[in-house]
mmCIF file of C-alpha atoms in Angstrom:
data_model
loop_
_atom_site.group_PDB
_atom_site.id
_atom_site.type_symbol
_atom_site.label_atom_id
_atom_site.label_comp_id
_atom_site.label_asym_id
_atom_site.label_seq_id
_atom_site.Cartn_x
_atom_site.Cartn_y
_atom_site.Cartn_z
ATOM 1 C CA MET A 1 5.260 -21.093 -2.429
ATOM 2 C CA THR A 2 5.724 -18.383 0.670
ATOM 3 C CA VAL A 3 3.000 -17.826 3.098
ATOM 4 C CA SER A 4 2.280 -15.604 6.229
ATOM 5 C CA GLN A 5 0.278 -13.384 8.270
ATOM 6 C CA GLN A 6 1.289 -10.665 9.936
ATOM 7 C CA ILE A 7 -0.376 -7.203 11.375
ATOM 8 C CA GLU A 8 0.826 -3.766 9.650
ATOM 9 C CA ILE A 9 1.212 -1.072 11.852
ATOM 10 C CA GLU A 10 1.877 1.833 9.829
ATOM 11 C CA PHE A 11 1.373 5.667 9.679
ATOM 12 C CA LYS A 12 1.403 7.878 6.635
ATOM 13 C CA ASN A 13 1.276 11.279 5.225
ATOM 14 C CA LEU A 14 0.480 12.604 1.599
ATOM 15 C CA LEU A 15 3.356 15.319 0.811
ATOM 16 C CA THR A 16 3.848 18.091 -1.599
ATOM 17 C CA GLU A 17 6.637 17.588 -4.276
ATOM 18 C CA ALA A 18 8.700 20.449 -2.063
ATOM 19 C CA GLU A 19 8.298 18.464 1.172
ATOM 20 C CA PHE A 20 8.958 15.348 -0.102
ATOM 21 C CA ASN A 21 12.400 16.433 -1.566
ATOM 22 C CA LYS A 22 13.039 17.812 1.736
ATOM 23 C CA ALA A 23 12.528 14.739 3.398
ATOM 24 C CA THR A 24 14.793 12.726 0.899
ATOM 25 C CA ALA A 25 17.353 15.268 1.704
ATOM 26 C CA TYR A 26 17.144 14.550 5.552
ATOM 27 C CA PHE A 27 17.406 10.932 5.258
ATOM 28 C CA ASN A 28 19.765 11.358 2.566
ATOM 29 C CA ILE A 29 18.004 9.161 -0.228
ATOM 30 C CA THR A 30 19.444 9.253 -3.580
ATOM 31 C CA SER A 31 17.712 8.370 -6.795
ATOM 32 C CA ASP A 32 19.619 5.496 -7.064
ATOM 33 C CA MET A 33 17.818 4.083 -3.830
ATOM 34 C CA PHE A 34 14.446 3.833 -5.146
ATOM 35 C CA ALA A 35 13.146 0.764 -6.773
ATOM 36 C CA LYS A 36 10.115 0.494 -9.016
ATOM 37 C CA GLN A 37 7.021 -1.846 -7.497
ATOM 38 C CA VAL A 38 3.796 -2.452 -9.232
ATOM 39 C CA ASN A 39 0.609 -2.699 -7.701
ATOM 40 C CA HIS A 40 -2.412 -4.361 -9.185
ATOM 41 C CA TYR A 41 -5.459 -4.155 -7.411
ATOM 42 C CA PHE A 42 -8.604 -6.766 -7.543
ATOM 43 C CA GLU A 43 -12.594 -5.802 -6.480
ATOM 44 C CA THR A 44 -15.578 -7.707 -6.927
ATOM 45 C CA PRO A 45 -18.060 -6.130 -9.339
ATOM 46 C CA ALA A 46 -20.112 -5.026 -5.909
ATOM 47 C CA TYR A 47 -17.079 -3.539 -4.581
ATOM 48 C CA ASN A 48 -17.527 -6.136 -1.586
ATOM 49 C CA LEU A 49 -14.025 -5.871 -0.606
ATOM 50 C CA LYS A 50 -13.845 -2.190 -0.233
ATOM 51 C CA ASP A 51 -17.439 -2.153 1.820
ATOM 52 C CA LYS A 52 -15.359 -4.496 4.178
ATOM 53 C CA ASN A 53 -12.351 -1.596 4.562
ATOM 54 C CA SER A 54 -10.308 -4.485 3.067
ATOM 55 C CA ALA A 55 -7.837 -4.716 -0.231
ATOM 56 C CA LEU A 56 -6.712 -7.443 -2.436
ATOM 57 C CA ARG A 57 -3.650 -6.670 -4.826
ATOM 58 C CA ILE A 58 -0.560 -8.110 -6.093
ATOM 59 C CA ARG A 59 2.667 -6.765 -5.817
ATOM 60 C CA GLU A 60 5.561 -6.940 -8.660
ATOM 61 C CA LYS A 61 8.839 -6.103 -7.235
ATOM 62 C CA ASP A 62 12.287 -7.261 -8.168
ATOM 63 C CA GLY A 63 11.090 -9.764 -10.577
ATOM 64 C CA LYS A 64 9.071 -11.495 -7.718
ATOM 65 C CA ALA A 65 5.291 -11.250 -7.181
ATOM 66 C CA GLU A 66 2.945 -11.470 -3.986
ATOM 67 C CA LEU A 67 -0.774 -11.516 -3.300
ATOM 68 C CA THR A 68 -1.816 -9.333 -0.428
ATOM 69 C CA LEU A 69 -5.046 -9.498 1.045
ATOM 70 C CA LYS A 70 -5.127 -6.467 3.844
ATOM 71 C CA GLN A 71 -8.007 -6.446 6.354
ATOM 72 C CA PRO A 72 -9.003 -4.437 9.688
ATOM 73 C CA ALA A 73 -7.440 -5.527 12.361
ATOM 74 C CA LYS A 74 -7.617 -4.321 16.219
ATOM 75 C CA GLU A 75 -4.250 -2.423 15.776
ATOM 76 C CA GLY A 76 -3.244 -1.968 12.076
ATOM 77 C CA LEU A 77 -4.375 -4.308 9.398
ATOM 78 C CA LEU A 78 -3.910 -7.732 8.989
ATOM 79 C CA GLU A 79 -2.186 -8.821 5.912
ATOM 80 C CA THR A 80 -2.574 -12.259 4.516
ATOM 81 C CA ASN A 81 0.418 -13.091 1.913
ATOM 82 C CA GLN A 82 1.121 -15.603 -0.615
ATOM 83 C CA THR A 83 4.001 -15.783 -3.232
ATOM 84 C CA LEU A 84 2.917 -15.892 -7.237
ATOM 85 C CA SER A 85 4.872 -17.480 -9.744
ATOM 86 C CA ALA A 86 4.575 -15.435 -13.274
ATOM 87 C CA SER A 87 1.638 -17.350 -14.859
ATOM 88 C CA GLN A 88 -0.562 -17.396 -11.353
ATOM 89 C CA VAL A 89 -0.104 -13.413 -12.011
ATOM 90 C CA LYS A 90 -1.032 -13.715 -15.694
ATOM 91 C CA THR A 91 -4.153 -15.538 -14.909
ATOM 92 C CA ALA A 92 -5.240 -13.613 -12.394
ATOM 93 C CA LEU A 93 -4.440 -10.255 -14.098
ATOM 94 C CA GLU A 94 -6.079 -11.360 -17.653
ATOM 95 C CA THR A 95 -9.108 -13.658 -15.584
ATOM 96 C CA GLY A 96 -9.424 -12.190 -12.326
ATOM 97 C CA ASN A 97 -8.939 -15.858 -10.892
ATOM 98 C CA ILE A 98 -6.563 -16.057 -8.183
ATOM 99 C CA PRO A 99 -4.224 -19.374 -7.175
ATOM 100 C CA GLU A 100 -5.573 -21.459 -4.102
ATOM 101 C CA GLY A 101 -4.160 -20.902 -0.933
ATOM 102 C CA ILE A 102 -4.119 -18.906 2.273
ATOM 103 C CA VAL A 103 -4.944 -15.722 0.307
ATOM 104 C CA MET A 104 -8.415 -17.298 -1.267
ATOM 105 C CA SER A 105 -9.215 -18.906 1.947
ATOM 106 C CA ALA A 106 -9.188 -15.564 3.557
ATOM 107 C CA LEU A 107 -10.931 -14.307 0.967
ATOM 108 C CA PHE A 108 -13.641 -16.796 0.979
ATOM 109 C CA ASN A 109 -14.390 -16.133 4.821
ATOM 110 C CA LEU A 110 -14.634 -12.224 3.756
ATOM 111 C CA VAL A 111 -16.532 -12.363 0.233
ATOM 112 C CA GLY A 112 -17.510 -15.877 -0.244
ATOM 113 C CA SER A 113 -17.074 -16.956 -4.057
ATOM 114 C CA GLU A 114 -17.754 -13.554 -5.425
ATOM 115 C CA GLN A 115 -15.750 -13.079 -8.899
ATOM 116 C CA LEU A 116 -12.814 -11.062 -8.605
ATOM 117 C CA HIS A 117 -11.523 -8.469 -11.605
ATOM 118 C CA HIS A 118 -8.220 -6.623 -12.074
ATOM 119 C CA PHE A 119 -9.483 -2.989 -11.704
ATOM 120 C CA GLY A 120 -6.229 -1.030 -12.195
ATOM 121 C CA SER A 121 -2.935 -0.887 -11.278
ATOM 122 C CA LEU A 122 -0.751 1.866 -9.854
ATOM 123 C CA ILE A 123 3.330 2.355 -10.291
ATOM 124 C CA THR A 124 5.296 3.482 -7.239
ATOM 125 C CA ARG A 125 9.043 4.219 -6.913
ATOM 126 C CA ARG A 126 9.661 3.569 -2.884
ATOM 127 C CA ALA A 127 12.828 4.318 -1.031
ATOM 128 C CA GLU A 128 13.304 3.079 2.489
ATOM 129 C CA THR A 129 15.543 3.531 5.782
ATOM 130 C CA PRO A 130 15.582 2.814 9.424
ATOM 131 C CA TYR A 131 14.564 5.275 11.475
ATOM 132 C CA LYS A 132 14.224 5.143 15.262
ATOM 133 C CA SER A 133 12.533 1.884 16.114
ATOM 134 C CA GLY A 134 11.007 1.752 12.261
ATOM 135 C CA LEU A 135 11.214 2.073 8.850
ATOM 136 C CA ILE A 136 10.749 5.097 6.773
ATOM 137 C CA ALA A 137 9.446 4.804 3.052
ATOM 138 C CA LEU A 138 9.265 7.361 0.657
ATOM 139 C CA ASP A 139 7.100 6.478 -2.332
ATOM 140 C CA ILE A 140 6.306 8.606 -5.695
ATOM 141 C CA SER A 141 3.193 6.613 -6.626
ATOM 142 C CA ASP A 142 1.962 7.237 -10.569
ATOM 143 C CA TYR A 143 -1.692 6.303 -11.184
ATOM 144 C CA LEU A 144 -4.340 7.494 -13.592
ATOM 145 C CA ASN A 145 -2.488 10.313 -14.885
ATOM 146 C CA LYS A 146 -1.858 11.496 -11.100
ATOM 147 C CA THR A 147 1.387 11.477 -9.419
ATOM 148 C CA ASP A 148 1.838 11.771 -5.545
ATOM 149 C CA TYR A 149 4.096 11.495 -2.741
ATOM 150 C CA GLU A 150 3.948 10.125 0.578
ATOM 151 C CA ILE A 151 5.911 9.333 3.391
ATOM 152 C CA GLU A 152 5.240 5.915 5.707
ATOM 153 C CA TYR A 153 6.676 4.673 8.670
ATOM 154 C CA GLU A 154 6.188 1.096 9.589
ATOM 155 C CA VAL A 155 6.550 -0.008 13.122
ATOM 156 C CA GLU A 156 5.884 -2.770 15.664
ATOM 157 C CA ASP A 157 4.889 -0.256 18.649
ATOM 158 C CA ALA A 158 1.727 1.709 17.531
ATOM 159 C CA LYS A 159 1.513 4.298 20.424
ATOM 160 C CA GLN A 160 5.838 5.080 20.297
ATOM 161 C CA GLY A 161 5.428 4.910 16.637
ATOM 162 C CA GLN A 162 2.546 7.353 16.196
ATOM 163 C CA GLU A 163 4.741 9.777 18.741
ATOM 164 C CA THR A 164 7.876 9.429 16.592
ATOM 165 C CA PHE A 165 6.379 9.895 13.411
ATOM 166 C CA LEU A 166 4.439 12.918 14.413
ATOM 167 C CA HIS A 167 7.676 14.787 16.085
ATOM 168 C CA LEU A 168 9.494 13.826 12.625
ATOM 169 C CA LEU A 169 6.246 15.509 10.314
ATOM 170 C CA ASN A 170 6.876 18.333 13.247
ATOM 171 C CA GLN A 171 10.737 18.475 12.841
ATOM 172 C CA LEU A 172 10.542 18.948 9.197
ATOM 173 C CA SER A 173 7.363 21.495 9.001
ATOM 174 C CA ILE A 174 5.064 18.992 7.120
ATOM 175 C CA PRO A 175 1.497 19.332 8.549
ATOM 176 C CA LEU A 176 -0.183 16.265 9.228
ATOM 177 C CA ARG A 177 -2.929 15.430 6.576
ATOM 178 C CA ASP A 178 -5.602 12.746 7.046
ATOM 179 C CA THR A 179 -4.153 10.241 4.250
ATOM 180 C CA GLU A 180 -5.970 7.116 2.970
ATOM 181 C CA ASN A 181 -4.235 4.302 1.764
ATOM 182 C CA LYS A 182 -2.532 3.590 -2.157
ATOM 183 C CA ILE A 183 -5.869 1.318 -3.115
ATOM 184 C CA LYS A 184 -8.462 4.220 -1.523
ATOM 185 C CA ARG A 185 -6.489 6.844 -3.283
ATOM 186 C CA PHE A 186 -6.278 4.806 -6.443
ATOM 187 C CA TYR A 187 -9.921 3.801 -6.191
ATOM 188 C CA ASN A 188 -11.219 7.678 -5.338
ATOM 189 C CA GLU A 189 -9.283 9.050 -8.120
ATOM 190 C CA LYS A 190 -10.922 6.373 -10.723
ATOM 191 C CA TYR A 191 -14.426 6.208 -9.530
ATOM 192 C CA LYS A 192 -14.871 10.376 -8.504
ATOM 193 C CA SER A 193 -17.024 10.559 -11.659
ATOM 194 C CA ILE A 194 -19.501 8.425 -10.431
#
């Protein structure tokens, strides 16, 4: 079992389909460079994770699965990750029970022993390419009969990364948009009628 914790610093911007196509052309990204990943999201009945600006997901990609808890950190997000087996994924999706380990410990510190439930999945086709001192990801995400397009820039240095990202958007004539992360967009779409 692989476990890790890291601070994630990323900048993101929603794109129109035309802007997305412009960005893929700019980075010479072809359709065969996109890989599919599925994010399964979990929450407590009282939405304790959302209330703490945190998120819990299982990501399935390349025949592997990883459980990730994201929590706010001073700079970026603290990600706690744990590799899961296929049977652990099946159990979590069916029952909301996640296996013992570093994620469960961090989750207990955050929301106690609240029961979890799987509240939906989002499918992303992602292409990645190195850019300056970070990594560009171009995503097409499908969820709840909706498709959105996004560019993300993952970096080590927040100040330099933000300058580079804003310069890139300007270079591509793409306006900066207030962009929530995927789980918040999924959540807002799922519960917008409430």
